[in-house]
Coordinates of C-alpha atoms in Angstrom, one line a residue:
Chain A
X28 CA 10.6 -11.1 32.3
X29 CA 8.9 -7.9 31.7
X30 CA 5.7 -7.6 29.5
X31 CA 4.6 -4.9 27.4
X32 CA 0.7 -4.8 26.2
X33 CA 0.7 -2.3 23.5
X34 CA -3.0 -2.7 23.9
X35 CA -3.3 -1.1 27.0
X36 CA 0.4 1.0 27.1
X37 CA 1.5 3.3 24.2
X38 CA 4.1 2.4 21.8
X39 CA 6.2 6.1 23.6
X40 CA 5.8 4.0 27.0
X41 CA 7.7 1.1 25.9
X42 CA 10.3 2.6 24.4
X43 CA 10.6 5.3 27.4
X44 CA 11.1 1.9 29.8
X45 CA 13.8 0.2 27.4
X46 CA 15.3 3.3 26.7
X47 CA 15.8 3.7 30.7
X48 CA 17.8 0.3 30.7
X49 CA 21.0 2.0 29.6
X50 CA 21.5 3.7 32.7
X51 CA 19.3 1.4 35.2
X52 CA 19.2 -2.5 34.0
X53 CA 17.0 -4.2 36.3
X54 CA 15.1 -6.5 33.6
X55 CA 17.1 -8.3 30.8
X56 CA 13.9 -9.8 28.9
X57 CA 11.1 -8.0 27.6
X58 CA 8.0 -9.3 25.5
X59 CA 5.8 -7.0 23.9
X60 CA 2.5 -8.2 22.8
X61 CA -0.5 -6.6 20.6
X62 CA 2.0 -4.6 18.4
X63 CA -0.7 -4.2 15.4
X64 CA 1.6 -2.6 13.0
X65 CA 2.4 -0.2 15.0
X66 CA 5.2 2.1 13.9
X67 CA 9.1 2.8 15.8
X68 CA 9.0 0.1 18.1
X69 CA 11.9 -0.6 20.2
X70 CA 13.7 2.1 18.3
X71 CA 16.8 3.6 19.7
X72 CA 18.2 1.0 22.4
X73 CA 21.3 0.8 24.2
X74 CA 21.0 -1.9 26.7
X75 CA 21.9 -5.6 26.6
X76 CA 19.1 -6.5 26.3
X77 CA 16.6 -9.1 24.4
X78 CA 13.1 -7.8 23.5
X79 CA 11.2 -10.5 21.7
X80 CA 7.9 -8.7 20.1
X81 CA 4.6 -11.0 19.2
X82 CA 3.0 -10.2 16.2
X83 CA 3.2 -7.6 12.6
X84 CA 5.5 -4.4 13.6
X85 CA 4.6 -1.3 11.6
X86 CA 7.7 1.2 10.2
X87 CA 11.1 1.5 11.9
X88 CA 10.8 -0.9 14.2
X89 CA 14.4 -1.7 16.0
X90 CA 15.9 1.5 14.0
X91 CA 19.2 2.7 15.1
X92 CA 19.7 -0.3 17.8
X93 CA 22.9 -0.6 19.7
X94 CA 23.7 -3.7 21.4
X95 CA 19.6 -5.3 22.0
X96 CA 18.4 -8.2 21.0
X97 CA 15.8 -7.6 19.0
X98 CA 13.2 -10.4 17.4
X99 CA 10.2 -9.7 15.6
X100 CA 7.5 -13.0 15.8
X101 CA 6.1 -11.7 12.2
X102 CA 6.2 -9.5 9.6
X103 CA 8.1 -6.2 9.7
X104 CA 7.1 -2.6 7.8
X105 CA 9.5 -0.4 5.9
X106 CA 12.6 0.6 7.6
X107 CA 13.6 -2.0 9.9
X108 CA 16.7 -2.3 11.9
X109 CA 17.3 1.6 10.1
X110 CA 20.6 2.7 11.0
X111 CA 21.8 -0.2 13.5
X112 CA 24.8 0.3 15.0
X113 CA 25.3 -3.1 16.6
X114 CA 23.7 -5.7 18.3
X115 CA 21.0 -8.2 16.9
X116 CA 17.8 -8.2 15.0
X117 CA 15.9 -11.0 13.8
X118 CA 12.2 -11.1 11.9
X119 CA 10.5 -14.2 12.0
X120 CA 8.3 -13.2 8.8
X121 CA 9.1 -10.7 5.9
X122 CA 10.5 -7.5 5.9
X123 CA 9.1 -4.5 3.6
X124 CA 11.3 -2.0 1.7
X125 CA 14.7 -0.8 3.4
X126 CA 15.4 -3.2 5.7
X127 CA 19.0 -2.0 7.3
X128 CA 19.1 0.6 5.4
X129 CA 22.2 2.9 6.5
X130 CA 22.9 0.8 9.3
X131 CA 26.6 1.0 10.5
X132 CA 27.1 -2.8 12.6
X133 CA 25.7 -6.0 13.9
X134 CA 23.3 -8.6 12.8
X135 CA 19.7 -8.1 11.0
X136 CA 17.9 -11.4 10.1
X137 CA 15.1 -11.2 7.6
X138 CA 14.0 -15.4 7.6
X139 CA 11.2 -14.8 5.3
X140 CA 11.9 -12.2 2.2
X141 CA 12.7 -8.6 2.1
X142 CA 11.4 -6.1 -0.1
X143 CA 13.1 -3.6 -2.4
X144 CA 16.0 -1.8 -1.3
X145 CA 17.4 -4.2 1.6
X146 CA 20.5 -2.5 2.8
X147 CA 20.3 0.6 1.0
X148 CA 23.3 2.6 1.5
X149 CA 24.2 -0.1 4.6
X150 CA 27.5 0.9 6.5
X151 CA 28.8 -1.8 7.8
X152 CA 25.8 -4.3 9.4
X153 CA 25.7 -7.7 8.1
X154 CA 21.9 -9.2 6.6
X155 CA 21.8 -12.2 6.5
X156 CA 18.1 -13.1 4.5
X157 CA 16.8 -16.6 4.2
X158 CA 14.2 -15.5 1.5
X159 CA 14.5 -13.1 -1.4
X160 CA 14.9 -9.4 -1.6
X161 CA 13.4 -6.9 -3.7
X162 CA 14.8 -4.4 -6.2
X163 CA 17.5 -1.6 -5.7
X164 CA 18.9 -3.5 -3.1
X165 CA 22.0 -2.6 -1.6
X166 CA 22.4 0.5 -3.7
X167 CA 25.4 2.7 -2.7
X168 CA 26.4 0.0 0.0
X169 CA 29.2 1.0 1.7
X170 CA 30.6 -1.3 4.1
X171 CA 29.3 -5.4 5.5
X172 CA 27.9 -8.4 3.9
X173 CA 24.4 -9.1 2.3
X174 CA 23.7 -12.6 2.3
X175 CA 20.0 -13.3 0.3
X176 CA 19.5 -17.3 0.1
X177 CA 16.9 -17.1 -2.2
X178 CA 16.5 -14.7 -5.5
X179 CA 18.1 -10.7 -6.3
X180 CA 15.3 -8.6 -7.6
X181 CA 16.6 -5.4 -10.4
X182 CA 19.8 -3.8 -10.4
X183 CA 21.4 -5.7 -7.1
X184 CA 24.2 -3.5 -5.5
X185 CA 23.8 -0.8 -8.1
X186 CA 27.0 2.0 -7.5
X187 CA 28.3 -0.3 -4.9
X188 CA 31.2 0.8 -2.8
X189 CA 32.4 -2.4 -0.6
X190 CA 29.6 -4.3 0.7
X191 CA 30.2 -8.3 -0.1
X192 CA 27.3 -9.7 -1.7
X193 CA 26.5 -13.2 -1.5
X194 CA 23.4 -14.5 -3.3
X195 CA 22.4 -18.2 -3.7
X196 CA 19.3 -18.0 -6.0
X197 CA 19.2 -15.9 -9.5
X198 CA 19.8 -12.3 -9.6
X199 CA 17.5 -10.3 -12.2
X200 CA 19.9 -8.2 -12.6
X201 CA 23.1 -6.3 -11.8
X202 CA 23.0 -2.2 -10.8
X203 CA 25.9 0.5 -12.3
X204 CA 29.4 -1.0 -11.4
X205 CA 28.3 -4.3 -9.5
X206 CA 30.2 -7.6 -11.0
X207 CA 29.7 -10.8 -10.3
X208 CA 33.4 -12.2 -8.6
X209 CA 35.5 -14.9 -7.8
X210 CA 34.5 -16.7 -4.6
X211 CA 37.8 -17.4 -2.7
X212 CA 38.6 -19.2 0.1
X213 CA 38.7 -15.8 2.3
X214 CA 34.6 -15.7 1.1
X215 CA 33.6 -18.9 1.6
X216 CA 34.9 -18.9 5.3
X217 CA 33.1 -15.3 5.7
X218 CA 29.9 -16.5 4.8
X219 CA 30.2 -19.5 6.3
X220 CA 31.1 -17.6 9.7
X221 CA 27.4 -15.4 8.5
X222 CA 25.3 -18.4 8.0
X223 CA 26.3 -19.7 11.3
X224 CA 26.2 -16.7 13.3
X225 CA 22.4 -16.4 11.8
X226 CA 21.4 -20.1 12.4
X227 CA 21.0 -20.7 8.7
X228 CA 21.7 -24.5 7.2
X229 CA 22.9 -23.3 3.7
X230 CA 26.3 -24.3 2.2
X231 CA 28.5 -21.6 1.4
X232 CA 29.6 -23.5 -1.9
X233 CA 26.1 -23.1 -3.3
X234 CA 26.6 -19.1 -3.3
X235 CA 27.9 -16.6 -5.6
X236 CA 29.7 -13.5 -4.8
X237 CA 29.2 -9.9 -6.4
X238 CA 30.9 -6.6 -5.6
X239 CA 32.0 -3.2 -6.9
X240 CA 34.0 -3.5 -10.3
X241 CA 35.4 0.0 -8.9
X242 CA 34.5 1.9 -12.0
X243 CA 32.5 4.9 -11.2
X244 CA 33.5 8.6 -11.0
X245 CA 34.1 8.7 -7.2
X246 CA 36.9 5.7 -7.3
X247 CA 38.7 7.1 -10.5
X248 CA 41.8 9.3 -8.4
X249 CA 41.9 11.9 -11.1
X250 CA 38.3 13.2 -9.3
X251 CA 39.5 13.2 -6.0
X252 CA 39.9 17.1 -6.2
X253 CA 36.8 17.8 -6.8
X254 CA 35.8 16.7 -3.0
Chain B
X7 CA 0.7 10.6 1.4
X8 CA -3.0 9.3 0.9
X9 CA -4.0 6.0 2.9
X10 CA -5.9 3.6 1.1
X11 CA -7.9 0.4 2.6
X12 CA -10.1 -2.5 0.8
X13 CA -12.0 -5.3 1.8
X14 CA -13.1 -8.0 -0.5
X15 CA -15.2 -11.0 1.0
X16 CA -14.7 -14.8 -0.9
X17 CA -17.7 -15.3 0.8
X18 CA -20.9 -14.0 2.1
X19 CA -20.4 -14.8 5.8
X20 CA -19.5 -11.2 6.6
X21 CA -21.9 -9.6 3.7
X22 CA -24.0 -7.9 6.4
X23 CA -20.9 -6.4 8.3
X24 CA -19.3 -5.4 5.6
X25 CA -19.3 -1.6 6.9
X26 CA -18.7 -2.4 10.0
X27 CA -16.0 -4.4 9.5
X28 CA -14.2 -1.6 6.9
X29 CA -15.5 1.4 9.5
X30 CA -11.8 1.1 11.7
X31 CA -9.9 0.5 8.6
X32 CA -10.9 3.5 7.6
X33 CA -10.1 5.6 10.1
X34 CA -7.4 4.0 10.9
X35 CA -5.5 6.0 8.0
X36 CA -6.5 9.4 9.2
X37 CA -2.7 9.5 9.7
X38 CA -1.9 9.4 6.3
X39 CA -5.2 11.3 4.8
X40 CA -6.9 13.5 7.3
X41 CA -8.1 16.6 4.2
X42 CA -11.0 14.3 3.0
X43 CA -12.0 10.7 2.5
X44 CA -14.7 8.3 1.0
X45 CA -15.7 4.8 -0.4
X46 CA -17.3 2.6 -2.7
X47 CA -19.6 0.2 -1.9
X48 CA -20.7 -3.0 -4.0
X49 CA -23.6 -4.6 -2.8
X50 CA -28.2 -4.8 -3.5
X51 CA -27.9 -5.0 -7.1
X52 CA -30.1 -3.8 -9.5
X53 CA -31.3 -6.4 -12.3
X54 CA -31.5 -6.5 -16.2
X55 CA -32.8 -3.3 -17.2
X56 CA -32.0 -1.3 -14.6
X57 CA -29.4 1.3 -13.8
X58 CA -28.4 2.6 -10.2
X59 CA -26.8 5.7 -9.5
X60 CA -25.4 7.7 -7.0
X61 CA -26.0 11.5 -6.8
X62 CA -24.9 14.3 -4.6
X63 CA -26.3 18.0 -4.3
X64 CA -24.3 20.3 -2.2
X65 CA -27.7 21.3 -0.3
X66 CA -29.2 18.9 2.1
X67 CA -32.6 19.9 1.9
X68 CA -32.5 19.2 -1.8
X69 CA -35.7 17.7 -3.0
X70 CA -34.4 14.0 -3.9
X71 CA -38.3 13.1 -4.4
X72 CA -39.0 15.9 -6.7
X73 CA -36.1 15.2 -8.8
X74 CA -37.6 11.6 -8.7
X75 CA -40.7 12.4 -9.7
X76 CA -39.6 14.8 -12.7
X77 CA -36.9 12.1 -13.8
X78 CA -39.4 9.6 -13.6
X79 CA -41.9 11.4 -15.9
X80 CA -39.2 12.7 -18.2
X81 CA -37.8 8.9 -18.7
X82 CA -41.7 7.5 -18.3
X83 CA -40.1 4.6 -16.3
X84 CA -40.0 3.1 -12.9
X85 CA -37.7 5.0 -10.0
X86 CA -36.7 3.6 -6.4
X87 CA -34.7 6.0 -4.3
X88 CA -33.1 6.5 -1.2
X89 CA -31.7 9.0 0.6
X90 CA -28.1 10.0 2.8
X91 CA -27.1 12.9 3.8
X92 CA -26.9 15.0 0.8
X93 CA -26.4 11.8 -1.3
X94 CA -29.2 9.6 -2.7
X95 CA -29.0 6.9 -5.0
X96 CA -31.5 6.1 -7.5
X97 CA -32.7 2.8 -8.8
X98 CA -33.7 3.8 -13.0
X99 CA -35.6 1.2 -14.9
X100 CA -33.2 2.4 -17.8
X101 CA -30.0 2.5 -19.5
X102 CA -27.3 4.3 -17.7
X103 CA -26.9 7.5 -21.4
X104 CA -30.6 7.9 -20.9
X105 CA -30.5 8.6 -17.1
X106 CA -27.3 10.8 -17.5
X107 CA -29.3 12.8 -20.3
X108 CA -32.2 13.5 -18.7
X109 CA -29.7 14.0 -15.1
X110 CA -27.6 16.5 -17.1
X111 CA -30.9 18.5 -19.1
X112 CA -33.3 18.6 -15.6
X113 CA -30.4 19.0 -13.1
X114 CA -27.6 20.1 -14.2
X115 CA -26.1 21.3 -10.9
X116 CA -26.5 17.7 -9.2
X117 CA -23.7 15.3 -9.2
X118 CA -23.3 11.6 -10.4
X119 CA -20.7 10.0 -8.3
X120 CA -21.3 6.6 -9.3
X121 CA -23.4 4.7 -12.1
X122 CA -23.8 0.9 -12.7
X123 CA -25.4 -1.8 -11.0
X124 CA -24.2 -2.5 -7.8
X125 CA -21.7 0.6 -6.9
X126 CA -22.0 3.4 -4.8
X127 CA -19.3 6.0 -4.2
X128 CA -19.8 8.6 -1.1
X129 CA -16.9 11.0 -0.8
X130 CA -16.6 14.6 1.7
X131 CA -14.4 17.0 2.9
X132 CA -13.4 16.1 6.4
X133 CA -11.9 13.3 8.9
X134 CA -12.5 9.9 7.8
X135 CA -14.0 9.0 11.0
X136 CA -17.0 12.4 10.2
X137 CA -17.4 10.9 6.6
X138 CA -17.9 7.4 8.3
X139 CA -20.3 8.5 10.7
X140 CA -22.2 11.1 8.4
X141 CA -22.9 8.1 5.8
X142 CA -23.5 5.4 8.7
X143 CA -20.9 3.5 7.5
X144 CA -20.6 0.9 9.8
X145 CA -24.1 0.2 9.0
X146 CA -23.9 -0.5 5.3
X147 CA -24.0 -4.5 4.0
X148 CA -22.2 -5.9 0.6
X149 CA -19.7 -7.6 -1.1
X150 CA -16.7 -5.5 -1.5
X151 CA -15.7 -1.8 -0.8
X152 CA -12.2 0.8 -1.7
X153 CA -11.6 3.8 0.3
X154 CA -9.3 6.5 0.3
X155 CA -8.3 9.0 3.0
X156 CA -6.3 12.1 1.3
X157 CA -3.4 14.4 2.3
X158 CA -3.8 16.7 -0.7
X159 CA -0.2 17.2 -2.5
X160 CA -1.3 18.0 -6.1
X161 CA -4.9 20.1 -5.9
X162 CA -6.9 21.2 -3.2
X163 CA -9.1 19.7 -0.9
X164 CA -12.4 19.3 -2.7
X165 CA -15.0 17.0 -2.6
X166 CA -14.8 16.8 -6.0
X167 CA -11.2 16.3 -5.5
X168 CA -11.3 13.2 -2.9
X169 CA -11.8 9.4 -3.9
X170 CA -12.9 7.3 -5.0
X171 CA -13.1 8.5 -8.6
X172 CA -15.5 6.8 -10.8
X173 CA -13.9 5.5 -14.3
X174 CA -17.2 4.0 -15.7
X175 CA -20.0 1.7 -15.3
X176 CA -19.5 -0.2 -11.6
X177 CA -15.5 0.9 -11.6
X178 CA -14.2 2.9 -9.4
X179 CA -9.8 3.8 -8.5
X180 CA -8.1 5.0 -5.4
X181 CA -4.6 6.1 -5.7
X182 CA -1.9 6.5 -3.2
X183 CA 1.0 8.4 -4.9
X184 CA 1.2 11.7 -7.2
X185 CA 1.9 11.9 -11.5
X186 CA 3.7 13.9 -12.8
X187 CA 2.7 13.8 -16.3
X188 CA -1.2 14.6 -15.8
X189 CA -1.1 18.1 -17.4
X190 CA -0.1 16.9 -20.8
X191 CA -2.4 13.2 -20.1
X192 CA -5.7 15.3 -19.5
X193 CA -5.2 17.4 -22.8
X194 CA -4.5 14.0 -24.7
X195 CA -7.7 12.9 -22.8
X196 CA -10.1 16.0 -23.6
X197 CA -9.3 15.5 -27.1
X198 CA -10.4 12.0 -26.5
X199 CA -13.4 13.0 -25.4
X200 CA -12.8 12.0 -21.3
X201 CA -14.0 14.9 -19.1
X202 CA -12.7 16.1 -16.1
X203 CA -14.2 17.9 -12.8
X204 CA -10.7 19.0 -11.3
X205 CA -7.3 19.5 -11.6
X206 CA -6.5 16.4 -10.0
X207 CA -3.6 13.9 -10.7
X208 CA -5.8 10.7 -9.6
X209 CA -8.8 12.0 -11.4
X210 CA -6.3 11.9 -14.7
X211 CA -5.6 8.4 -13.9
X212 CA -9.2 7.4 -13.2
X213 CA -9.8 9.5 -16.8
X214 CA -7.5 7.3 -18.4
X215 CA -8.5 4.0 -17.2
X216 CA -12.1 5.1 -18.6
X217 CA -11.0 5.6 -22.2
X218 CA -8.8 2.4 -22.1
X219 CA -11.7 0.8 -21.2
X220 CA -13.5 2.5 -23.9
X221 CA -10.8 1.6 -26.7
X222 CA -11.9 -2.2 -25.5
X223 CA -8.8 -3.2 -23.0
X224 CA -9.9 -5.4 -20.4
X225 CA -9.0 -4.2 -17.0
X226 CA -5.4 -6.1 -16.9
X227 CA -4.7 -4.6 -20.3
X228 CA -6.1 -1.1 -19.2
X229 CA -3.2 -1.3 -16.2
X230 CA -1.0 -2.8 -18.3
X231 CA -0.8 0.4 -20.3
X232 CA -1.4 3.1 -17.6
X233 CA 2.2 1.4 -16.7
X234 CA 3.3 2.5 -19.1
X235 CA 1.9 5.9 -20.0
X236 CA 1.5 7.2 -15.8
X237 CA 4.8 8.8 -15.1
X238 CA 4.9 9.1 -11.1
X239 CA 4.3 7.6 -8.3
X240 CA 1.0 4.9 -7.7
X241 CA -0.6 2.3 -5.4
X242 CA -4.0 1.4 -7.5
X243 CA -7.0 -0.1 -5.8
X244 CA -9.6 -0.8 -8.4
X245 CA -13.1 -1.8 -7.4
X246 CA -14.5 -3.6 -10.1
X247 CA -18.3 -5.2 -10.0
X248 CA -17.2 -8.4 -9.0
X249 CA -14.1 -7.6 -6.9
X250 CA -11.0 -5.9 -6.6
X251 CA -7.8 -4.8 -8.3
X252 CA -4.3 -4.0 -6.9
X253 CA -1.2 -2.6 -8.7
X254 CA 1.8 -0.5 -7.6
X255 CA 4.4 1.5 -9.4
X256 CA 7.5 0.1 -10.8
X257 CA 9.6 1.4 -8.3
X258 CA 7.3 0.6 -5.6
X259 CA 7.2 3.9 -4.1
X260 CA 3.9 3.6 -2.2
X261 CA 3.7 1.3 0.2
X262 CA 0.8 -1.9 0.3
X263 CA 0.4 -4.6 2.3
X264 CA -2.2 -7.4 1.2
X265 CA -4.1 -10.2 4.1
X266 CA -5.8 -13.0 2.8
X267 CA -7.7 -15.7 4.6
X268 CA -10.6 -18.2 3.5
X269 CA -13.2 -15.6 4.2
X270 CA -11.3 -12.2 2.7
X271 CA -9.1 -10.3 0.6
X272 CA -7.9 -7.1 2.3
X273 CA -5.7 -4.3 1.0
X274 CA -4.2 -1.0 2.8
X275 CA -1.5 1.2 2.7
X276 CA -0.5 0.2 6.4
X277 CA -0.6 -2.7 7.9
X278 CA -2.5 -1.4 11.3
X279 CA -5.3 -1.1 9.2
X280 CA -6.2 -4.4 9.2
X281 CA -5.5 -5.3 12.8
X282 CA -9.4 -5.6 13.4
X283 CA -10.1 -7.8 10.8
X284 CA -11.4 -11.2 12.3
X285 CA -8.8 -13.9 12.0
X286 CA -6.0 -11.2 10.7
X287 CA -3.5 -13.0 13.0
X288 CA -3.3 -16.2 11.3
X289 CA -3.8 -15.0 7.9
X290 CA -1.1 -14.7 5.0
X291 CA -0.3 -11.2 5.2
X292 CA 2.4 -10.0 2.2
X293 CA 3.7 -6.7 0.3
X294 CA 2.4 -6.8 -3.6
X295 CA 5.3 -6.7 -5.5
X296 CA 6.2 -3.6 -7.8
X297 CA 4.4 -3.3 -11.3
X298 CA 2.1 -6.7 -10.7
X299 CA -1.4 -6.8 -11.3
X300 CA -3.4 -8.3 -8.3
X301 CA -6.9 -9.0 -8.7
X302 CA -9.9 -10.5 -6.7
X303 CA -13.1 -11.6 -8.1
X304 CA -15.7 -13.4 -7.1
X305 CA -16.9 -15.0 -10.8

């Protein structure tokens, strides 16, 4: 196990030795400690590998990970997990505003809540949040699965394209084009597959499902010239 | 992008390092506001009858004892003073219009930045960490203190243009953000009466705050309605006499991140401003939610 004292080595050193793991794996574990908010940590990985950071993280931390296994033993700033492509990352605390956002694959795991705009424009990750997320979330998702066991702040999966949205608590309110819909037997095994793959004990049957109604100008065929 | 930072203590355990405990906040959001910054002290209040205020003449070899001495006679009342940099702040044994009259009739070219009974506002051009050293920041003792450290985006980079902005007796705002309704808001507040030094966004919203106050709002119903008549982007931090206010914009657009613990209230833009805060690692740390009042007082 490799340790990382952001107190005494710069967040640029860190990510210089985990980004040197793609090509030359010779630890698997790494612990960072001290990271007093500090901003892009462990950002742009492309190892197998687990990095398990003690305390707050500032902006962008784990942004655009590829196959690490990320966790966060606190609270996380704006921007986390920001255009994952695969892998895993978990926060122990809260997440601030666009967590995922844009990311294309693998797991991001907010246990506490998530602020506004979780999974904005999110390509194809799966979030999985224990707590509840903030407004504008999910706008323009394209692709994956939201899962929020608590509360939807304003105008949840507002000109949604095909995210599935799964939300236990209330919703304040639906965005532009997003229904609630029928939770079928193909749902309830998908998020039952999400809870377990995030270690979360919630029944599936407690949840509701919301999507695209399909409605807007960019699914009605008689636009697709315009593109 | 502006950072902003406050520290309120439930307590008066930390009273005595209450600079030095805000000195590294501050400077820790040079990143975010490296054209000017400053702060607003509460603390060594004046009693009954009494009126502090904080002045500022460009010059530093301006005669702060003279003016004393010719405010004194003019008012024919009592005057304690004290002197930084090119600041001072005066103790009056008078009402705050009386002291302003006589300020604005003898010395017309010397600056209040504050007036009430405990505040005092000190504010420059420059790195926070100059401003914070120039004032002996890490020095000062009190209750609670706001600061601001600004990346002009809207006006230039003025003294008269940095925060804190006073909005009336013992209040003072910080804002993170930029209106875009301010042109049309000032003229709707000249004709009110408000006046204004600059052509400054936050000083608009500090201007409008006064004259809600004015009208009789209390501070939640001031905010209440600058919700509804600021068009832009905000994150508030109010210093009131007893405490502090917090309140972002609808669409959250700013960030904030709040710490509490059983000895403090602290508020930044950035979490890494609070990482030297005793006891910050155990303490509830949380994002204010969009278009919620916050407040913090001691009474």
């Amino acid at each position: 196990m490799m340790t990382v004292d952001l107190a005494a080595q710069s967040v640029r050193d860190l990510n210089k030795a985990l980004h040197e793991c793609k090509d030359n794996l010779t630890e698997k574990e790494w612990v960072v400690t001290n990271p007093k908010g500090n901003h892009n940590i462990a950002v742009g990985l492309d190892a197998d590998i687990s990095v398990d950071i003690h305390g707050h993280a500032g902006y962008f931390c784990a942004g655009m990970n590829k196959t690490a296994n990320i966790t966060v033993h606190g609270n996380a700033g704006q921007g986390v997990a920001e255009n994952m492509m695969s892998g895993v990352v978990r926060i122990k605390g809260d997440a601030s505003q666009a967590a995922g956002a844009t990311a294309h694959g693998g797991l991001l795991v907010i246990e506490g809540n998530a602020g506004a705009r979780c999974g904005i424009s999110m390509k194809g990750v799966d979030i999985v949040v224990k707590g509840s997320i903030g407004h504008m979330s999910c706008f323009m998702g394209q692709s994956g699965s939201l899962v929020v066991c608590g509360d939807a702040g304003e105008a949840l999966g507002d000109s949604l394209y095909e995210v599935h949205i799964y939300v236990k608590g209330t919703v304040k309110s639906l965005g532009a084009d997003c229904i609630e819909k029928e939770m079928r037997s193909e749902h309830v095994a998908e998020l039952k597959g999400l809870l377990e793959k995030a270690g979360v004990d919630e029944n599936p049957l407690d949840f509701k499902r919301y999507g695209s109604a399909r409605q807007l100008y960019t699914f009605k065929v008689d636009n697709a010239s315009a593109y | 992008m502006c950072g902003i930072v406050g520290l309120y203590l439930k307590n008066d355990k930390f009273e005595k390092n209450l600079g030095e405990l805000f000195e590294p906040m501050l400077i820790s959001m040079t990143d975010r506001g490296p054209d000017s910054a400053g702060f607003a002290i509460y603390g060594d209040e004046v009693g009954e009858g009494w009126v502090k205020l904080t002045l500022r003449h460009p010059d530093e070899a301006f005669s702060w004892e003279k003016l004393s001495d010719k405010l004194s006679a003019s008012l024919g009342c009592e005057i304690k003073w004290m002197q930084n940099a090119n600041v001072a702040v005066l103790k009056i044994n008078t009402d705050e219009s009386s002291a302003r009259s006589a300020l604005d009739e003898l010395y017309p070219d010397v600056l209040i930045l504050s007036a009430g009974s405990s505040i005092e506002i000190l504010k420059e051009v420059g790195l926070p960490e100059n401003i914070a050293s120039k004032f002996n920041l890490s020095g000062m003792k009190g209750s609670h203190i706001i600061g601001h450290t600004r990346m002009a985006t809207e006006s230039a980079v003025t003294m008269e243009g940095s925060h804190p902005f006073s909005t009336g007796s013992d209040l003072c705002l910080v804002h993170n953000g930029s209106l875009s309704n301010h042109n049309r808001l000032r003229d709707k507040l000249k004709r009110e009466g408000i006046t204004f030094e600059t052509e400054n966004d936050s000083e608009v919203a500090a201007g409008y705050l006064t004259w809600r106050l004015n009208q009789g709002d209390t501070l939640k119903e001031a905010l209440e309605n600058a919700l509804k008549d600021l068009d832009g982007f905000f994150t508030f931090t109010i210093g009131t006499k007893d405490g502090f206010a917090v309140m972002r914009d609808p669409i959250a657009c700013k960030p904030a991140v709040l710490a509490e613990t059983d000895d403090y209230v602290a508020m930044a833009s950035e979490y890494q401003a609070l990482v030297t805060l005793p006891g910050i690692e155990n303490a509830k740390v949380w994002e204010p939610e969009p278009a919620t009042f916050y407040i913090w007082e001691r009474k």
